[in-house]
């Protein structure tokens, strides 16, 4: 078994572990990274982009270097490398936890318990749920499922295919930093600039792959393709709009519009304007679509890495 095969087996095992076990409720490595990054942020914070760039490089570099050292410590042990890849894949993937949270909110909405749905929504996204009605919460859930399918599943697998275990873990570090300091708060407007821009760059390939795989998994591929190609670049994020527009077309629903984040209000372009509004039942459809996209992403990235390694060995 060569190194590429060991990583492929580890990726598959890690994906199955996430599907069966989801994220650990306690002692999650990503949470530990977030705690350490938070302490470093308090020590390094300055209202300057340069300080934020140093902070981002230190956090991501430490994670990537740790993964490289772990691989070197294993030497030529293919079983050890496969086990490391499996653990890393399980650590960075969040597809099962994503769909569980979405379905929990969906069940509350189906039961008519709007209060419980509002209380649970912050576990999934950062929007202010206090003034949202049933349809608006359903739309927020579907949009979050679409965006996080790219971030929590496809992008991680993509970077694993491109750079192995260090790529997996480094991408999760980048994505976590963006969630921590990449938003446009007064404190992080300048300091978080490097983290936000690096997340945009790191998320570029996986976002497009997510959209392509969503079209492939869609019941109506023509609609999914049309809405993605027309509306994918209308979103203010260079990456989130790719997945959300493809999901909108695949599900036959209208996404985007006005969003509330506490006291901040954003007016985003509508994705799939000619389609119907989101209904509560679309949450389950979005979750099933997310799982199909995840399986396709695993197959595509494992096959792509294996083929690339084979061609390199041939030449």
Coordinates of N, CA, C and O in Angstrom, one line a residue, residues 203-268:
X203 N -11.4 28.6 0.3 CA -12.7 28.1 0.0 C -13.1 28.1 -1.5 O -14.1 27.6 -1.9
X204 N -12.2 28.7 -2.4 CA -12.6 28.9 -3.8 C -12.8 27.5 -4.5 O -13.8 27.3 -5.1
X205 N -11.8 26.6 -4.4 CA -12.0 25.4 -5.2 C -13.2 24.5 -4.7 O -14.0 24.0 -5.5
X206 N -13.3 24.4 -3.4 CA -14.4 23.5 -2.8 C -15.7 24.1 -3.1 O -16.7 23.3 -3.3
X207 N -15.9 25.4 -3.1 CA -17.2 26.0 -3.4 C -17.7 25.7 -4.8 O -18.8 25.4 -5.0
X208 N -16.8 25.8 -5.8 CA -17.2 25.4 -7.1 C -17.4 24.0 -7.3 O -18.4 23.6 -8.0
X209 N -16.6 23.1 -6.6 CA -16.9 21.7 -6.7 C -18.2 21.4 -6.0 O -19.0 20.5 -6.5
X210 N -18.6 22.1 -4.9 CA -19.9 21.9 -4.3 C -21.0 22.2 -5.2 O -22.0 21.4 -5.3
X211 N -20.9 23.3 -5.9 CA -21.9 23.6 -6.9 C -22.1 22.6 -8.0 O -23.2 22.2 -8.3
X212 N -20.9 22.1 -8.5 CA -21.0 21.1 -9.6 C -21.6 19.8 -9.1 O -22.4 19.2 -9.8
X213 N -21.2 19.4 -7.9 CA -21.8 18.2 -7.3 C -23.2 18.3 -7.0 O -24.0 17.3 -7.1
X214 N -23.6 19.5 -6.6 CA -25.0 19.8 -6.3 C -25.9 19.6 -7.5 O -27.0 19.0 -7.5
X215 N -25.4 20.2 -8.6 CA -26.0 20.0 -9.9 C -26.2 18.5 -10.3 O -27.2 18.0 -10.7
X216 N -25.1 17.8 -10.1 CA -25.1 16.3 -10.4 C -26.1 15.6 -9.5 O -26.7 14.6 -10.0
X217 N -26.3 16.0 -8.3 CA -27.1 15.3 -7.4 C -28.6 15.8 -7.4 O -29.4 15.3 -6.7
X218 N -28.8 16.9 -8.2 CA -30.2 17.6 -8.1 C -31.2 16.7 -8.9 O -30.9 16.1 -9.9
X219 N -32.5 16.7 -8.4 CA -33.5 16.1 -9.2 C -33.8 16.8 -10.5 O -34.1 16.2 -11.5
X220 N -33.6 18.2 -10.5 CA -33.8 19.0 -11.7 C -32.4 19.6 -12.0 O -32.1 20.7 -11.6
X221 N -31.6 18.9 -12.8 CA -30.2 19.4 -13.0 C -30.2 20.7 -13.8 O -29.4 21.5 -13.6
X222 N -31.2 20.8 -14.8 CA -31.2 22.0 -15.6 C -31.5 23.2 -14.8 O -30.8 24.2 -15.0
X223 N -32.4 23.2 -13.9 CA -32.7 24.3 -13.0 C -31.5 24.6 -12.1 O -31.2 25.8 -11.9
X224 N -30.9 23.6 -11.5 CA -29.8 23.8 -10.6 C -28.6 24.5 -11.4 O -28.0 25.5 -10.9
X225 N -28.4 24.0 -12.6 CA -27.3 24.6 -13.4 C -27.6 26.0 -13.8 O -26.7 26.9 -13.7
X226 N -28.8 26.3 -14.2 CA -29.2 27.6 -14.7 C -29.1 28.7 -13.5 O -28.5 29.7 -13.7
X227 N -29.6 28.3 -12.4 CA -29.6 29.3 -11.2 C -28.2 29.5 -10.7 O -27.8 30.6 -10.4
X228 N -27.4 28.4 -10.7 CA -26.0 28.5 -10.2 C -25.3 29.5 -11.2 O -24.6 30.4 -10.7
X229 N -25.3 29.2 -12.5 CA -24.5 30.0 -13.4 C -25.0 31.4 -13.5 O -24.2 32.4 -13.7
X230 N -26.3 31.7 -13.3 CA -26.8 33.0 -13.3 C -26.6 33.8 -12.0 O -26.2 35.0 -12.1
X231 N -26.8 33.2 -10.9 CA -26.9 33.9 -9.6 C -25.7 33.6 -8.7 O -25.5 34.3 -7.7
X232 N -24.8 32.7 -9.0 CA -23.8 32.3 -8.1 C -22.8 33.4 -7.8 O -22.3 33.5 -6.6
X233 N -22.6 34.3 -8.7 CA -21.6 35.4 -8.4 C -22.3 36.7 -7.9 O -21.7 37.7 -7.6
X234 N -23.6 36.6 -7.7 CA -24.4 37.8 -7.2 C -24.2 38.0 -5.7 O -24.4 39.0 -5.2
X235 N -23.9 36.9 -5.0 CA -23.8 36.9 -3.6 C -22.5 37.7 -3.2 O -21.5 37.7 -3.9
X236 N -22.6 38.4 -2.0 CA -21.4 39.2 -1.6 C -20.2 38.4 -1.3 O -19.0 38.9 -1.4
X237 N -20.4 37.1 -0.9 CA -19.2 36.2 -0.7 C -18.8 35.6 -2.0 O -19.7 35.1 -2.7
X238 N -17.6 35.5 -2.3 CA -17.1 34.9 -3.5 C -17.4 33.4 -3.6 O -17.3 32.8 -4.6
X239 N -17.7 32.8 -2.4 CA -17.8 31.3 -2.3 C -19.2 30.9 -1.9 O -19.7 29.9 -2.4
X240 N -19.8 31.5 -0.9 CA -21.1 31.1 -0.3 C -22.1 31.1 -1.4 O -23.0 30.2 -1.4
X241 N -22.1 32.1 -2.3 CA -23.1 32.2 -3.3 C -23.1 31.0 -4.3 O -24.1 30.7 -4.9
X242 N -22.0 30.3 -4.4 CA -21.9 29.2 -5.4 C -22.7 28.1 -4.9 O -23.6 27.5 -5.6
X243 N -22.5 27.7 -3.6 CA -23.3 26.6 -3.0 C -24.8 27.0 -2.9 O -25.7 26.2 -3.2
X244 N -25.1 28.2 -2.4 CA -26.4 28.6 -2.1 C -27.3 28.6 -3.4 O -28.4 28.2 -3.4
X245 N -26.7 29.2 -4.4 CA -27.5 29.3 -5.7 C -27.7 27.9 -6.3 O -28.8 27.6 -6.8
X246 N -26.7 27.0 -6.2 CA -26.9 25.7 -6.7 C -28.0 24.9 -5.9 O -28.8 24.2 -6.5
X247 N -27.9 25.1 -4.6 CA -29.0 24.5 -3.7 C -30.3 25.0 -4.1 O -31.3 24.3 -4.1
X248 N -30.4 26.3 -4.3 CA -31.7 27.0 -4.6 C -32.3 26.3 -5.9 O -33.5 26.0 -5.9
X249 N -31.5 26.2 -6.9 CA -32.0 25.6 -8.1 C -32.3 24.1 -8.0 O -33.3 23.6 -8.5
X250 N -31.4 23.4 -7.2 CA -31.7 22.0 -7.0 C -33.0 21.7 -6.2 O -33.7 20.7 -6.5
X251 N -33.3 22.5 -5.3 CA -34.5 22.4 -4.4 C -35.7 23.1 -5.0 O -36.8 22.8 -4.5
X252 N -35.5 23.9 -6.0 CA -36.6 24.7 -6.6 C -37.1 25.7 -5.7 O -38.3 26.0 -5.6
X253 N -36.2 26.4 -4.9 CA -36.7 27.4 -3.9 C -35.9 28.7 -4.1 O -34.8 28.7 -4.7
X254 N -36.4 29.7 -3.5 CA -35.8 31.1 -3.6 C -35.1 31.3 -2.3 O -35.6 31.2 -1.2
X255 N -33.8 31.7 -2.4 CA -32.9 32.0 -1.3 C -32.4 33.4 -1.4 O -32.6 34.1 -2.4
X256 N -31.8 33.9 -0.3 CA -31.2 35.3 -0.3 C -32.3 36.3 0.2 O -33.4 35.9 0.7
X257 N -31.9 37.5 0.1 CA -32.8 38.6 0.5 C -32.3 39.2 1.8 O -31.1 39.2 2.0
X258 N -33.1 39.8 2.6 CA -32.8 40.5 3.8 C -32.4 39.6 4.9 O -33.1 38.7 5.2
X259 N -31.2 39.9 5.6 CA -30.8 39.1 6.7 C -30.5 40.0 7.9 O -30.1 41.1 7.7
X260 N -30.7 39.5 9.1 CA -30.5 40.2 10.3 C -29.5 39.6 11.2 O -29.6 38.4 11.5
X261 N -28.4 40.3 11.5 CA -27.3 39.8 12.4 C -27.3 40.8 13.6 O -26.5 41.7 13.6
X262 N -28.1 40.5 14.6 CA -28.2 41.5 15.7 C -28.7 42.8 15.2 O -29.7 42.9 14.6
X263 N -27.9 43.8 15.4 CA -28.2 45.2 15.0 C -27.9 45.5 13.5 O -28.2 46.5 13.0
X264 N -27.1 44.5 12.9 CA -26.7 44.7 11.5 C -27.7 44.0 10.6 O -28.1 42.9 10.8
X265 N -28.1 44.8 9.5 CA -29.0 44.2 8.5 C -28.3 44.2 7.2 O -27.6 45.2 6.8
X266 N -28.4 43.1 6.5 CA -27.8 42.9 5.1 C -28.9 42.7 4.1 O -29.8 41.9 4.4
X267 N -28.8 43.3 3.0 CA -29.8 43.1 1.9 C -29.0 42.4 0.8 O -28.3 43.1 0.0
X268 N -29.2 41.1 0.7 CA -28.4 40.3 -0.3 C -29.3 40.1 -1.5 O -30.5 40.0 -1.4

